[in-house]
CSV table of C-alpha atoms and ligand atoms in Angstrom, one decimal:
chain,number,residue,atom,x,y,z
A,3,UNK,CA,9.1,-113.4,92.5
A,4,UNK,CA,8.7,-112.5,88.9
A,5,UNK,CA,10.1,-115.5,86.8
A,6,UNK,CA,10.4,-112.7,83.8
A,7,UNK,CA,12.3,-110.2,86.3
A,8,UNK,CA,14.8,-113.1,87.8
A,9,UNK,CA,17.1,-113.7,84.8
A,10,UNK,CA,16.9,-117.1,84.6
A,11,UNK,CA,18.9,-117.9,81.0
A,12,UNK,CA,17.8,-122.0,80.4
A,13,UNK,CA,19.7,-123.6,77.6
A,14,UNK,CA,18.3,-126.2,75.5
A,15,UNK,CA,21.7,-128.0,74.9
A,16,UNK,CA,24.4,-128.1,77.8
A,17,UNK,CA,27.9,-126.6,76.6
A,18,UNK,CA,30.7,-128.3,74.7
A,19,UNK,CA,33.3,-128.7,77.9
A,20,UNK,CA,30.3,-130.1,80.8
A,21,UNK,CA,30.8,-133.5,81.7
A,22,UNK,CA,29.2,-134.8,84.4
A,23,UNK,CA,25.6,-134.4,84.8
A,24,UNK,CA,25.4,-131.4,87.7
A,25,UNK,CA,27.6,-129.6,85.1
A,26,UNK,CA,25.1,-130.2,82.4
A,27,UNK,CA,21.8,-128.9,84.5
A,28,UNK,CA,23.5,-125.8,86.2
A,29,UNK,CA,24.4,-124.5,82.9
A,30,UNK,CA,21.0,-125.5,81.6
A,31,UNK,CA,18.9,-124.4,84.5
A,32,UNK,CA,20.5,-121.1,84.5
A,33,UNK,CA,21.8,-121.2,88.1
A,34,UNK,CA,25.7,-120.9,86.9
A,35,UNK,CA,27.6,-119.0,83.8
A,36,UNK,CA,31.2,-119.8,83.5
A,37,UNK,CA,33.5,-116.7,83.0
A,38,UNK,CA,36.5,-118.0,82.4
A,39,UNK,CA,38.1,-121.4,82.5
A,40,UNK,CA,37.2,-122.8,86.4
A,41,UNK,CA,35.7,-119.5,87.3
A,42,UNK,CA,32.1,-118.5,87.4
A,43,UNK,CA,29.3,-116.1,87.8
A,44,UNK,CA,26.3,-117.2,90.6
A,45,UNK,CA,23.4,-116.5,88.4
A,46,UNK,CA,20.2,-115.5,90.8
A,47,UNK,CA,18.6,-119.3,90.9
A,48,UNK,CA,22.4,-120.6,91.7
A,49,UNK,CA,23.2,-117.5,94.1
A,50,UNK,CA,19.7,-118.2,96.2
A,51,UNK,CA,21.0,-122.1,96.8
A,52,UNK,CA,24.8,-120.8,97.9
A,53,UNK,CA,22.9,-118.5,100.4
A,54,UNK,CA,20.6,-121.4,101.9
A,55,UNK,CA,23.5,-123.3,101.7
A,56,UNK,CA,25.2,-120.9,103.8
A,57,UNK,CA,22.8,-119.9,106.3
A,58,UNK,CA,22.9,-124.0,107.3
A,59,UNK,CA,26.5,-123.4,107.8
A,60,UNK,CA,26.2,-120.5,109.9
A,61,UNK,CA,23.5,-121.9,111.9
A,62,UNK,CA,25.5,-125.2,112.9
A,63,UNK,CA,28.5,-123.0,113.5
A,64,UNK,CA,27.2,-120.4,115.5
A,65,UNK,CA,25.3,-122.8,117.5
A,66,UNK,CA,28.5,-123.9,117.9
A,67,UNK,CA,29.8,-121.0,119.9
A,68,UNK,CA,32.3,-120.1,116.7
A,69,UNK,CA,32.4,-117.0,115.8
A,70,UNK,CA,32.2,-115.2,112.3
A,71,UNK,CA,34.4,-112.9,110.7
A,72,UNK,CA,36.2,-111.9,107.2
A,73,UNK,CA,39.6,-111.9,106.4
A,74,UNK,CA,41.0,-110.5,103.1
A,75,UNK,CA,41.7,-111.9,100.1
A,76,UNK,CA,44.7,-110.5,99.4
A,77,UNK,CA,47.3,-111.6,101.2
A,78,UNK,CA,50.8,-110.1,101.6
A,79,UNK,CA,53.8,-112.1,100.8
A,80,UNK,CA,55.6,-111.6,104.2
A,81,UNK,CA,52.9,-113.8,106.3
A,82,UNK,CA,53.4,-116.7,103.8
A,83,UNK,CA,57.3,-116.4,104.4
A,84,UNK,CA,57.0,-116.4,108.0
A,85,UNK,CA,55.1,-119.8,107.4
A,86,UNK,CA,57.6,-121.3,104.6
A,87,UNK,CA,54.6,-121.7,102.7
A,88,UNK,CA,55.8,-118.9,99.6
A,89,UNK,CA,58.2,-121.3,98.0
A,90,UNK,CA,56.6,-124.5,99.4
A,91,UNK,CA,53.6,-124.0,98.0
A,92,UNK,CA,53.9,-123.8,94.2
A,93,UNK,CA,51.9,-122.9,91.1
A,94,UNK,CA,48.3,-123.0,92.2
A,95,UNK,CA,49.0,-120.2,94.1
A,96,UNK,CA,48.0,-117.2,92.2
A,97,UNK,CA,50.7,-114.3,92.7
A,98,UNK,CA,50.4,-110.5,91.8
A,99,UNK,CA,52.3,-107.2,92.4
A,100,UNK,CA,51.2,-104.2,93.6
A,101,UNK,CA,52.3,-100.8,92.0
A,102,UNK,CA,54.9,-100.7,94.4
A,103,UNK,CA,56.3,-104.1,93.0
A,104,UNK,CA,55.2,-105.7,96.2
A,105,UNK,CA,54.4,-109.8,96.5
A,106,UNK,CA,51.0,-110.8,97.3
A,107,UNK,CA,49.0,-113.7,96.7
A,108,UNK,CA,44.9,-114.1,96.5
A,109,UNK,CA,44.7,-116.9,99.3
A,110,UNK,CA,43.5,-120.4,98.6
A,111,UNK,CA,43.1,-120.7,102.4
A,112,UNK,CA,43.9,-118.7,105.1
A,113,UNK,CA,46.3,-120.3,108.5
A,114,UNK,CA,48.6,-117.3,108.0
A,115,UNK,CA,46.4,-114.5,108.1
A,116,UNK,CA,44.2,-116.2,110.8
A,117,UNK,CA,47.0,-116.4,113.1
A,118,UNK,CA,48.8,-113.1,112.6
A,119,UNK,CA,45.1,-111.8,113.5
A,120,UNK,CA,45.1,-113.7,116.6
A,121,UNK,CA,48.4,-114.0,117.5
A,122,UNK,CA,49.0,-111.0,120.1
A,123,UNK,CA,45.3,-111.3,121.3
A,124,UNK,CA,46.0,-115.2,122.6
A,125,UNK,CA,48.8,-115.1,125.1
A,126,UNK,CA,47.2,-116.9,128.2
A,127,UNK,CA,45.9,-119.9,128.5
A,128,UNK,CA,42.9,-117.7,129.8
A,129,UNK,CA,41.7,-116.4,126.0
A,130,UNK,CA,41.6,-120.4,124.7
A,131,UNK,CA,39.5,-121.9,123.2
A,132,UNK,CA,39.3,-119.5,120.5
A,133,UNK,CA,36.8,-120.8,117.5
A,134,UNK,CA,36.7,-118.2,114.1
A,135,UNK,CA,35.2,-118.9,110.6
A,136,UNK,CA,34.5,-117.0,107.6
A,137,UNK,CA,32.7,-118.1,104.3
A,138,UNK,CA,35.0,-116.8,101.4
A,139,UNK,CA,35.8,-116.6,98.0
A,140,UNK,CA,39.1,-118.9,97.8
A,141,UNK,CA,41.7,-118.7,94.4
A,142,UNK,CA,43.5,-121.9,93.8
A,143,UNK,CA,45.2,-122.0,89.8
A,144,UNK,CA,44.3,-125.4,89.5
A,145,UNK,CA,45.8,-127.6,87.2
A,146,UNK,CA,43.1,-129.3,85.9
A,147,UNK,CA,39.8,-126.6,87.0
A,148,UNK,CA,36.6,-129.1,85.6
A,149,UNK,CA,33.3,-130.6,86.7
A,150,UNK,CA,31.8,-126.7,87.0
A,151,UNK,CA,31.8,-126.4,90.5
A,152,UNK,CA,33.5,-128.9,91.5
A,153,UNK,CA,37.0,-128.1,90.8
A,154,UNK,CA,36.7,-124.1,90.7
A,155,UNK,CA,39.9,-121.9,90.2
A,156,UNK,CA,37.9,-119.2,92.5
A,157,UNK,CA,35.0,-120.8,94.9
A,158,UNK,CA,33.5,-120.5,97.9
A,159,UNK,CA,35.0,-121.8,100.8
A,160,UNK,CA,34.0,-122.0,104.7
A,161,UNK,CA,37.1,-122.1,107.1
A,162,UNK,CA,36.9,-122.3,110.7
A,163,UNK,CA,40.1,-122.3,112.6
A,164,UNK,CA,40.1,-122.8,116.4
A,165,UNK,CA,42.9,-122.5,119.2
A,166,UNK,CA,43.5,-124.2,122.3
A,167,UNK,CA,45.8,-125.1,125.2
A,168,UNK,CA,45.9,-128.5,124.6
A,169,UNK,CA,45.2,-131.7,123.0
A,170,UNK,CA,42.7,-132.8,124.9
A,171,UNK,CA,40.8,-129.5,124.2
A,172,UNK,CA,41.6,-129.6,120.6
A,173,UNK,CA,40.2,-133.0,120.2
A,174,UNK,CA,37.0,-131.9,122.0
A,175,UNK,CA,36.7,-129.4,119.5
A,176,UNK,CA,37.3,-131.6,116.4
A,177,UNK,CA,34.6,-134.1,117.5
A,178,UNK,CA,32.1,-131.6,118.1
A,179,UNK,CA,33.0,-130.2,114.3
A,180,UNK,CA,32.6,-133.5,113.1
A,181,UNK,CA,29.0,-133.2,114.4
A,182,UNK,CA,28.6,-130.4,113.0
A,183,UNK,CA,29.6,-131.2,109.8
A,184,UNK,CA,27.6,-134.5,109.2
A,185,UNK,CA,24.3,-132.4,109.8
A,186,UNK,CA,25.5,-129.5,108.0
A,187,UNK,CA,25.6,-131.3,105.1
A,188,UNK,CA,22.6,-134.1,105.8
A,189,UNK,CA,20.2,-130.7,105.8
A,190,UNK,CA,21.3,-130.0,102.4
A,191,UNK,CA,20.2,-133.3,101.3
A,192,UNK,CA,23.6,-134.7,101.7
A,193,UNK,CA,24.4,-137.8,103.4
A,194,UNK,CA,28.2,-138.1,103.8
A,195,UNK,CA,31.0,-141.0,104.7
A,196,UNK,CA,33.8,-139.9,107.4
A,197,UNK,CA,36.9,-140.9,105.6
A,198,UNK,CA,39.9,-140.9,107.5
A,199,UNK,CA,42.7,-139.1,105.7
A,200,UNK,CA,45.4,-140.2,108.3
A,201,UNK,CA,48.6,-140.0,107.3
A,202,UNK,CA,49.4,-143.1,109.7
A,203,UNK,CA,53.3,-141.8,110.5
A,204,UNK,CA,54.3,-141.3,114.0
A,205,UNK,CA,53.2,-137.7,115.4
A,206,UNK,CA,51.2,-137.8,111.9
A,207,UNK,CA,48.9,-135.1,111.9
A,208,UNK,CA,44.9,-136.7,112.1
A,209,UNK,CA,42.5,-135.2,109.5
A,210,UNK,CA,38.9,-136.8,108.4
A,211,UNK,CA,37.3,-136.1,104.6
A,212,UNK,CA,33.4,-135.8,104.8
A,213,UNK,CA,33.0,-137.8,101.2
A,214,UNK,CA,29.3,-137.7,99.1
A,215,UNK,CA,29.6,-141.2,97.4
A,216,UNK,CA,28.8,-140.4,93.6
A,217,UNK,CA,30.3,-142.2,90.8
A,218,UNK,CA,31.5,-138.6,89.4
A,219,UNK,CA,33.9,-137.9,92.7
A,220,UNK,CA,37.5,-137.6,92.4
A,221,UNK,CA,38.8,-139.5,95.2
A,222,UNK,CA,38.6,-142.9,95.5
A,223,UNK,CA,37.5,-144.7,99.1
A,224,UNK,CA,38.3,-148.0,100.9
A,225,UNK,CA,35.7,-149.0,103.0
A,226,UNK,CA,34.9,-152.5,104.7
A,227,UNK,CA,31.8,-154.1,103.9
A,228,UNK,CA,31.2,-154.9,107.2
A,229,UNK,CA,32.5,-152.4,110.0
A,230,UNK,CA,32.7,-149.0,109.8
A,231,UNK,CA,36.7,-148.7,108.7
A,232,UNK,CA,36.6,-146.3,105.7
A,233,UNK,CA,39.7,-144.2,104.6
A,234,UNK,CA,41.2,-141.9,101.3
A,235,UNK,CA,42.4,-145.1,98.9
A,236,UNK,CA,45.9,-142.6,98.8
A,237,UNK,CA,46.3,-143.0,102.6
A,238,UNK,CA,45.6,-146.7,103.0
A,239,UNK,CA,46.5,-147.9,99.8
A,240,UNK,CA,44.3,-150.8,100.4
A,241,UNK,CA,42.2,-152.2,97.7
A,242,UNK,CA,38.8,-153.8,96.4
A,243,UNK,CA,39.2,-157.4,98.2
A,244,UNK,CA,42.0,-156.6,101.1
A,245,UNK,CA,40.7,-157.4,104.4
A,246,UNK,CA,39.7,-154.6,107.1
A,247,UNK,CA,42.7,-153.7,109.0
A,248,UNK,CA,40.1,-153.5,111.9
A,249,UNK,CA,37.6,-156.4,111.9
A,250,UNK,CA,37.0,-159.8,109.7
A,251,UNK,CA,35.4,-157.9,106.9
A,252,UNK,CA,36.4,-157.1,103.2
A,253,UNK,CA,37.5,-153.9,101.5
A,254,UNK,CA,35.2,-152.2,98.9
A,255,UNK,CA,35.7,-149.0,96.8
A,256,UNK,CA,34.0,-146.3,95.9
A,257,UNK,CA,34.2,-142.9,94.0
A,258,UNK,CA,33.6,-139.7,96.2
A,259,UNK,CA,33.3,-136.0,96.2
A,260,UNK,CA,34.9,-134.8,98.8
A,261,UNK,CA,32.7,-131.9,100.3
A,262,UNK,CA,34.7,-130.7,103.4
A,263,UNK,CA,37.6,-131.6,105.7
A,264,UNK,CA,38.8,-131.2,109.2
A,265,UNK,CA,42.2,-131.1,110.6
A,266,UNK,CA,44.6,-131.3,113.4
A,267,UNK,CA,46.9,-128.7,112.6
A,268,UNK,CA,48.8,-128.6,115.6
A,269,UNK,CA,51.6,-126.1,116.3
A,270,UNK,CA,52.5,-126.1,112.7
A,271,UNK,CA,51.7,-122.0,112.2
A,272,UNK,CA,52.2,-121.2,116.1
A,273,UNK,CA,55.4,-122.3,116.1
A,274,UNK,CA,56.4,-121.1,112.5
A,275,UNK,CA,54.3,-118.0,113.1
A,276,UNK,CA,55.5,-117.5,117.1
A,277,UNK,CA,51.9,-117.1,118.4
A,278,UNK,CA,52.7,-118.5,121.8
A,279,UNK,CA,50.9,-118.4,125.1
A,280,UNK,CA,51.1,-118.6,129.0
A,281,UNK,CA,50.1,-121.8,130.1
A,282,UNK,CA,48.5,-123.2,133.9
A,283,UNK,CA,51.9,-123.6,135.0
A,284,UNK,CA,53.2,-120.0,133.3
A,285,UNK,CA,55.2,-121.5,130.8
A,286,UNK,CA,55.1,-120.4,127.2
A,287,UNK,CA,53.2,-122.4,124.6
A,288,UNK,CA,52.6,-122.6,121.1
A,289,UNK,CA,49.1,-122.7,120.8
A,290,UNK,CA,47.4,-126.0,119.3
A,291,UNK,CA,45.1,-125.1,116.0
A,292,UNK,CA,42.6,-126.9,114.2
A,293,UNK,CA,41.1,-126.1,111.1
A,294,UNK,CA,37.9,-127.0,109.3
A,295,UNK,CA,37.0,-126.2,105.5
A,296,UNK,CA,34.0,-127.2,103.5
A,297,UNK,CA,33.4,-126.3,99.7
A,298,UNK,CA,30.2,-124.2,99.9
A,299,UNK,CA,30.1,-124.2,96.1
A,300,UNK,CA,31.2,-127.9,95.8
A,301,UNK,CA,28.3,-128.7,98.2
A,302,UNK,CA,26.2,-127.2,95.9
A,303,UNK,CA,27.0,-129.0,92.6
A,304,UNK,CA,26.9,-132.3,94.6
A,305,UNK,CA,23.5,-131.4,95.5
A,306,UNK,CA,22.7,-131.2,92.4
A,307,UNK,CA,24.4,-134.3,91.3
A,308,UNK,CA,22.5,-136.3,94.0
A,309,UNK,CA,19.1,-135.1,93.8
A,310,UNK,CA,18.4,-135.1,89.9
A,311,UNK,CA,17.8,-136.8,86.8
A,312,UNK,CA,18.8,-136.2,83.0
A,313,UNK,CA,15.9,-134.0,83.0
A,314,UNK,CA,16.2,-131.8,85.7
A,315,UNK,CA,17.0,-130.9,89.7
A,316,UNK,CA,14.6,-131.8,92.5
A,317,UNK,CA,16.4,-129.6,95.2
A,318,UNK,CA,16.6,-130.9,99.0
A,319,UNK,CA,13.8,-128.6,100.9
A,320,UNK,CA,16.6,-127.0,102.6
A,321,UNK,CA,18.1,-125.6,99.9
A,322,UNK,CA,15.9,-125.1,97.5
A,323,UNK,CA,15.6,-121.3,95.6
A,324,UNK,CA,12.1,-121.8,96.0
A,325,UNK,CA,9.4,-123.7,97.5
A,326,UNK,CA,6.6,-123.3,95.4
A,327,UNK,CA,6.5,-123.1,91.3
A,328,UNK,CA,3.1,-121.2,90.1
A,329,UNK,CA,2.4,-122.4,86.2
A,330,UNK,CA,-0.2,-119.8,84.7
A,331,UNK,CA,-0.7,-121.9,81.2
A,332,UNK,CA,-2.5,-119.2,79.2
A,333,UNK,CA,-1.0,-115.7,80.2
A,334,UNK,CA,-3.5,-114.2,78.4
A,335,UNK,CA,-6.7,-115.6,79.6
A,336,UNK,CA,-7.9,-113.3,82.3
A,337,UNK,CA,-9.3,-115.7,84.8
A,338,UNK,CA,-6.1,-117.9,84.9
A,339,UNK,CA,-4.1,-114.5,85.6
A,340,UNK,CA,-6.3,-113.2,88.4
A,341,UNK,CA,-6.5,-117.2,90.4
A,342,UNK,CA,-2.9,-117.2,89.7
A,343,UNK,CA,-1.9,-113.6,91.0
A,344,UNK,CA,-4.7,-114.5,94.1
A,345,UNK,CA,-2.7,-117.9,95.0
A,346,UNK,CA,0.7,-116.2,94.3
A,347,UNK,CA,0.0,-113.5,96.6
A,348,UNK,CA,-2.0,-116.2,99.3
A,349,UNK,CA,1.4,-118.2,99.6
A,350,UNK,CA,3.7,-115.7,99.3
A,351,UNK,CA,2.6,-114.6,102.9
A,352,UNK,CA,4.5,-117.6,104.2
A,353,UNK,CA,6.4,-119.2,101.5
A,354,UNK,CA,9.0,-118.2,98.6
A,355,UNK,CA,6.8,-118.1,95.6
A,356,UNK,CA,8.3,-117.8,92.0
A,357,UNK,CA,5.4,-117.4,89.5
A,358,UNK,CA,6.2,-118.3,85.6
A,359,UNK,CA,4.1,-115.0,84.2
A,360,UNK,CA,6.2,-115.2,80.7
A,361,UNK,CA,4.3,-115.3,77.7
A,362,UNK,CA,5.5,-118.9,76.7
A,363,UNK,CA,3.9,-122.0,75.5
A,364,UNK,CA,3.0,-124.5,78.1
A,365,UNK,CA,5.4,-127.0,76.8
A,366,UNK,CA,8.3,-124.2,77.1
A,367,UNK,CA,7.4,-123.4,80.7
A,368,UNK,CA,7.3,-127.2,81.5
A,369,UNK,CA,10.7,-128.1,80.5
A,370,UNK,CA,12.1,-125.1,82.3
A,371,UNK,CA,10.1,-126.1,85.8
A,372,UNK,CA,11.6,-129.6,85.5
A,373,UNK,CA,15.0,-128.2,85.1
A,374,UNK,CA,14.9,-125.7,87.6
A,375,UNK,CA,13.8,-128.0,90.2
A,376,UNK,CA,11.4,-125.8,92.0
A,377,UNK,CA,9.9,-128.9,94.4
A,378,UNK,CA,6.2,-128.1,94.7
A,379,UNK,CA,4.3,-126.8,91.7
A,380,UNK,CA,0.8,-125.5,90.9
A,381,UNK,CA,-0.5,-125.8,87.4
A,382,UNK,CA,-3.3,-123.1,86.0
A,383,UNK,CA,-5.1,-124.8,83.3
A,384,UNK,CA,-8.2,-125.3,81.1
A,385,UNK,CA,-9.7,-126.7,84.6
A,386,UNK,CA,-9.7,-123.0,86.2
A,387,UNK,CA,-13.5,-122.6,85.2
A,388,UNK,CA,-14.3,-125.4,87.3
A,389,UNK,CA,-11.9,-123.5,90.2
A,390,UNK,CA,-9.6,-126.5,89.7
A,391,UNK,CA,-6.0,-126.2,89.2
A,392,UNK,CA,-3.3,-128.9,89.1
A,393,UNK,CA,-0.1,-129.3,92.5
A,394,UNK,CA,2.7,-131.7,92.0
A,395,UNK,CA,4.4,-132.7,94.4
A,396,UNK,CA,7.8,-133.7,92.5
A,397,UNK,CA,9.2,-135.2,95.8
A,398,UNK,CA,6.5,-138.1,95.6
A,399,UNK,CA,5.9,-137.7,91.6
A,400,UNK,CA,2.2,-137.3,92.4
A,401,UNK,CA,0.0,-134.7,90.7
A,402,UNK,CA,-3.8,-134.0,91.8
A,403,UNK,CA,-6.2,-131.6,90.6
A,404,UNK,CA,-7.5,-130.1,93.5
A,405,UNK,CA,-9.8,-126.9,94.9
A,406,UNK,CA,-7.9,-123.9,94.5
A,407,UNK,CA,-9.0,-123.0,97.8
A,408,UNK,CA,-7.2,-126.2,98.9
A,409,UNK,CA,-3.9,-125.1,97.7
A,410,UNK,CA,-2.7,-123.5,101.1
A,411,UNK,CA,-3.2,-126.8,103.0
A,412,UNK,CA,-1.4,-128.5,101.0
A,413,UNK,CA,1.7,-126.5,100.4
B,501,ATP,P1,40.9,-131.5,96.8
B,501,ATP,O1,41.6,-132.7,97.3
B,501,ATP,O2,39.6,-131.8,96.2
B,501,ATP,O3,41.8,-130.6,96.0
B,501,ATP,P2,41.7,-130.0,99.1
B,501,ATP,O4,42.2,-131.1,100.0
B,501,ATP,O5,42.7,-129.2,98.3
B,501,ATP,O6,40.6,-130.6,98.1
B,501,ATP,P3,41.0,-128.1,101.2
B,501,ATP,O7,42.2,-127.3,101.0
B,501,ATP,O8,41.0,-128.9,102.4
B,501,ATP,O9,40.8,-129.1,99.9
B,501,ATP,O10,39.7,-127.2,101.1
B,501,ATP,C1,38.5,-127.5,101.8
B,501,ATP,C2,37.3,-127.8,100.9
B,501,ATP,O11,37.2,-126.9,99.9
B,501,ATP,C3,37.4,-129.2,100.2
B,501,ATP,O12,37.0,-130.2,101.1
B,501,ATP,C4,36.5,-129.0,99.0
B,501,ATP,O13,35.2,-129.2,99.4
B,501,ATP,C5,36.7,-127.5,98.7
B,501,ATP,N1,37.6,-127.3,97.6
B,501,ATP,C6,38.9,-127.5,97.5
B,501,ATP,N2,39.4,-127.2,96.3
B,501,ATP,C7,38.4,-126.8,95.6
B,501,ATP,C8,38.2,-126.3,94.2
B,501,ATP,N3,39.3,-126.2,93.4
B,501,ATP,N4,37.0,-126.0,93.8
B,501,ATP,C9,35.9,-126.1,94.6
B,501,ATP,N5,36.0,-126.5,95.9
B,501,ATP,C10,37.2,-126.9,96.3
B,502,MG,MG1,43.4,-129.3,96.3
């Protein structure tokens, strides 16, 4: 790809509102340009990263044996009354009319439209286990939308919701999510804590958090220094210096984004929602749900938080837009165009290949290749007469001048 035809806007100076550091480079590196107050446009860089992203989640999903589909948007009042969840749930969910003066909502998640779309399909025990996601834009008026990403009023959200006959099945289920989750997110260069979000009450339902510890996170996590107890400071309400409530260590904090969540629902919608089924014995059953959600976009900015520095990104290899960053210094020096265009065209056969053909100044094209993050990058400088050119390897910090017909070897 073309770095003229891309659009890739960098800014020299972050805006006014961006706090945290990822805020600061997404702007800057042109991957993200906020619309309005929480809500944002996916600029191509940005866009390319939610779709790695999201190919990783559909990979350890479908592998999985869940399957995908897409539900609306717009959701109709009626479904959320049948739930209880129209009055229970309060401001952040935003409402509209139709022209008919008709309630709907733009759903922040989706338990009542996933069940009435399942709900006459599943009555015998012989249709369970049942396992359907979708990755969706969610709408969620938060109070306090900040952090870019990381606290959206629309984002993108993955939510798998699975049915089964019993508990024992259900807890199958959730352990193989949790699985799936830990590598979902260590192949996007994320290593994460299982936090237990337990509400600890009799026939309290059981839920996990899958935290990225980073001083910027929102939640707050007691963990014991020694075993592996770790749980959401507002569920255990234990503090720096407590001991472990399950071995002789001591209790730690720590900040944490909190990148997805899974869930034992229960019969919480079945029941409300009267999606019932034929059991072994022919009695009728709610069915037992579970649901799963990770913040595709949050996942993203905490990438970015994790893997960069003042200067710029150095994305996961997983996820980054590109793998290869082609520098042409002089645009208008012949031989540095035609090595460049033959190398460009050499790795393009197996790699994604941007090449920076603006007419810049080398210093301007430097400073936008550190804050794009583009991992491996091949410099064409005054050496190109010798048939040397310069490859960084920004992973390892180390930068050679090698034989350009070297190049493919190393990449
Ligand atoms: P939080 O406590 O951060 O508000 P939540 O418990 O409301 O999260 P869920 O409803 O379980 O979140 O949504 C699943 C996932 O979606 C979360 O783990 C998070 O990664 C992401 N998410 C939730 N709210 C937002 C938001 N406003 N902006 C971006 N991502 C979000
Ligand atoms: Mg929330």
């Amino acid at each position: 790809m073309k770095q003229s035809l891309l659009f890739v806007p960098t800014l020299k100076d972050a805006p006014k509102d961006a706090e945290v550091k990822s805020h600061k480079l997404m702007a800057r590196a042109g991957l993200i340009k906020q619309t309005a107050a929480g809500i944002y446009t996916y600029l191509p860089l940005g866009h390319r990263v939610m779709k790695k992203i999201e190919t990783i989640v559909r990979d350890e999903h479908d592998k999985r044996e869940c399957s995908e589909l897409l539900m609306p948007a717009i959701q109709p009042r009626d479904l959320w009354e049948e739930s209880g969840r129209w009055s229970e749930y309060g401001p952040e969910l935003m409402r509209l009319k139709d022209r008919k003066d008709r309630d709907f909502c733009l759903g922040p998640t989706h338990e009542e439209v996933i069940t009435h779309a399942v709900r006459d399909y599943i009555n015998s025990y012989k249709k369970l286990p049942l396992a359907l996601y979708q990755i969706q834009t969610k709408y969620r008026d938060e109070l306090r939308p900040r952090f870019g990403l990381m606290r959206g009023r629309e984002f993108v959200m993955k939510d798998l919701y699975t049915f089964h006959e019993s508990d024992e099945d259900l807890n199958t289920w959730y352990e193989k999510m949790k699985v799936a989750y830990t590598d979902i997110f260590r192949r996007c260069g994320l290593e994460t804590k299982i936090v237990s979000s337990d509400t600890g009450q009799i026939g309290g339902k059981e839920a996990d958090e899958f935290m990225v510890m980073s001083e910027v996170g929102e939640d707050t996590i007691s963990y014991c220094d020694q075993g592996s107890y770790a749980a959401n400071k507002e569920f255990s309400g234990l503090s720096a210096g407590d001991k472990c409530p399950e071995c002789e260590g001591t209790i730690k904090e720590a900040k944490g984004i909190e990148v997805g969540n899974i869930f034992k629902l229960g019969t919480k919608y079945s029941e409300s929602m009267n999606a019932y089924f034929t059991d072994r014995e022919g009695k009728q059953k709610p069915v037992l749900m579970g649901c799963y959600g990770i913040g595709i976009s949050r996942t993203l900015m905490a990438a970015v938080e994790q893997h960069s520095s003042d200067n710029g990104i150095v994305w996961p290899s997983e996820i980054t837009p590109f793998k290869v960053h082609i520098l042409p210094l002089k645009t208008n020096d012949e031989l540095t165009m035609e090595v460049a265009d033959s190398i460009y065209k050499e790795l393009s056969k197996t790699n994604e290949v941007l090449i920076d053909d603006r007419g810049e100044r080398p210093g301007v094209k430097f400073k936008d290749a550190d804050l794009i993050g583009i991992p491996y990058r091949i410099i064409i400088g005054k050496d190109v007469s010798e048939g040397k050119v310069e490859f960084l390897n920004r992973y390892t910090g180390e930068k050679n001048l090698v034989n350009i017909a070297e190049i493919s070897g190393l990449i």
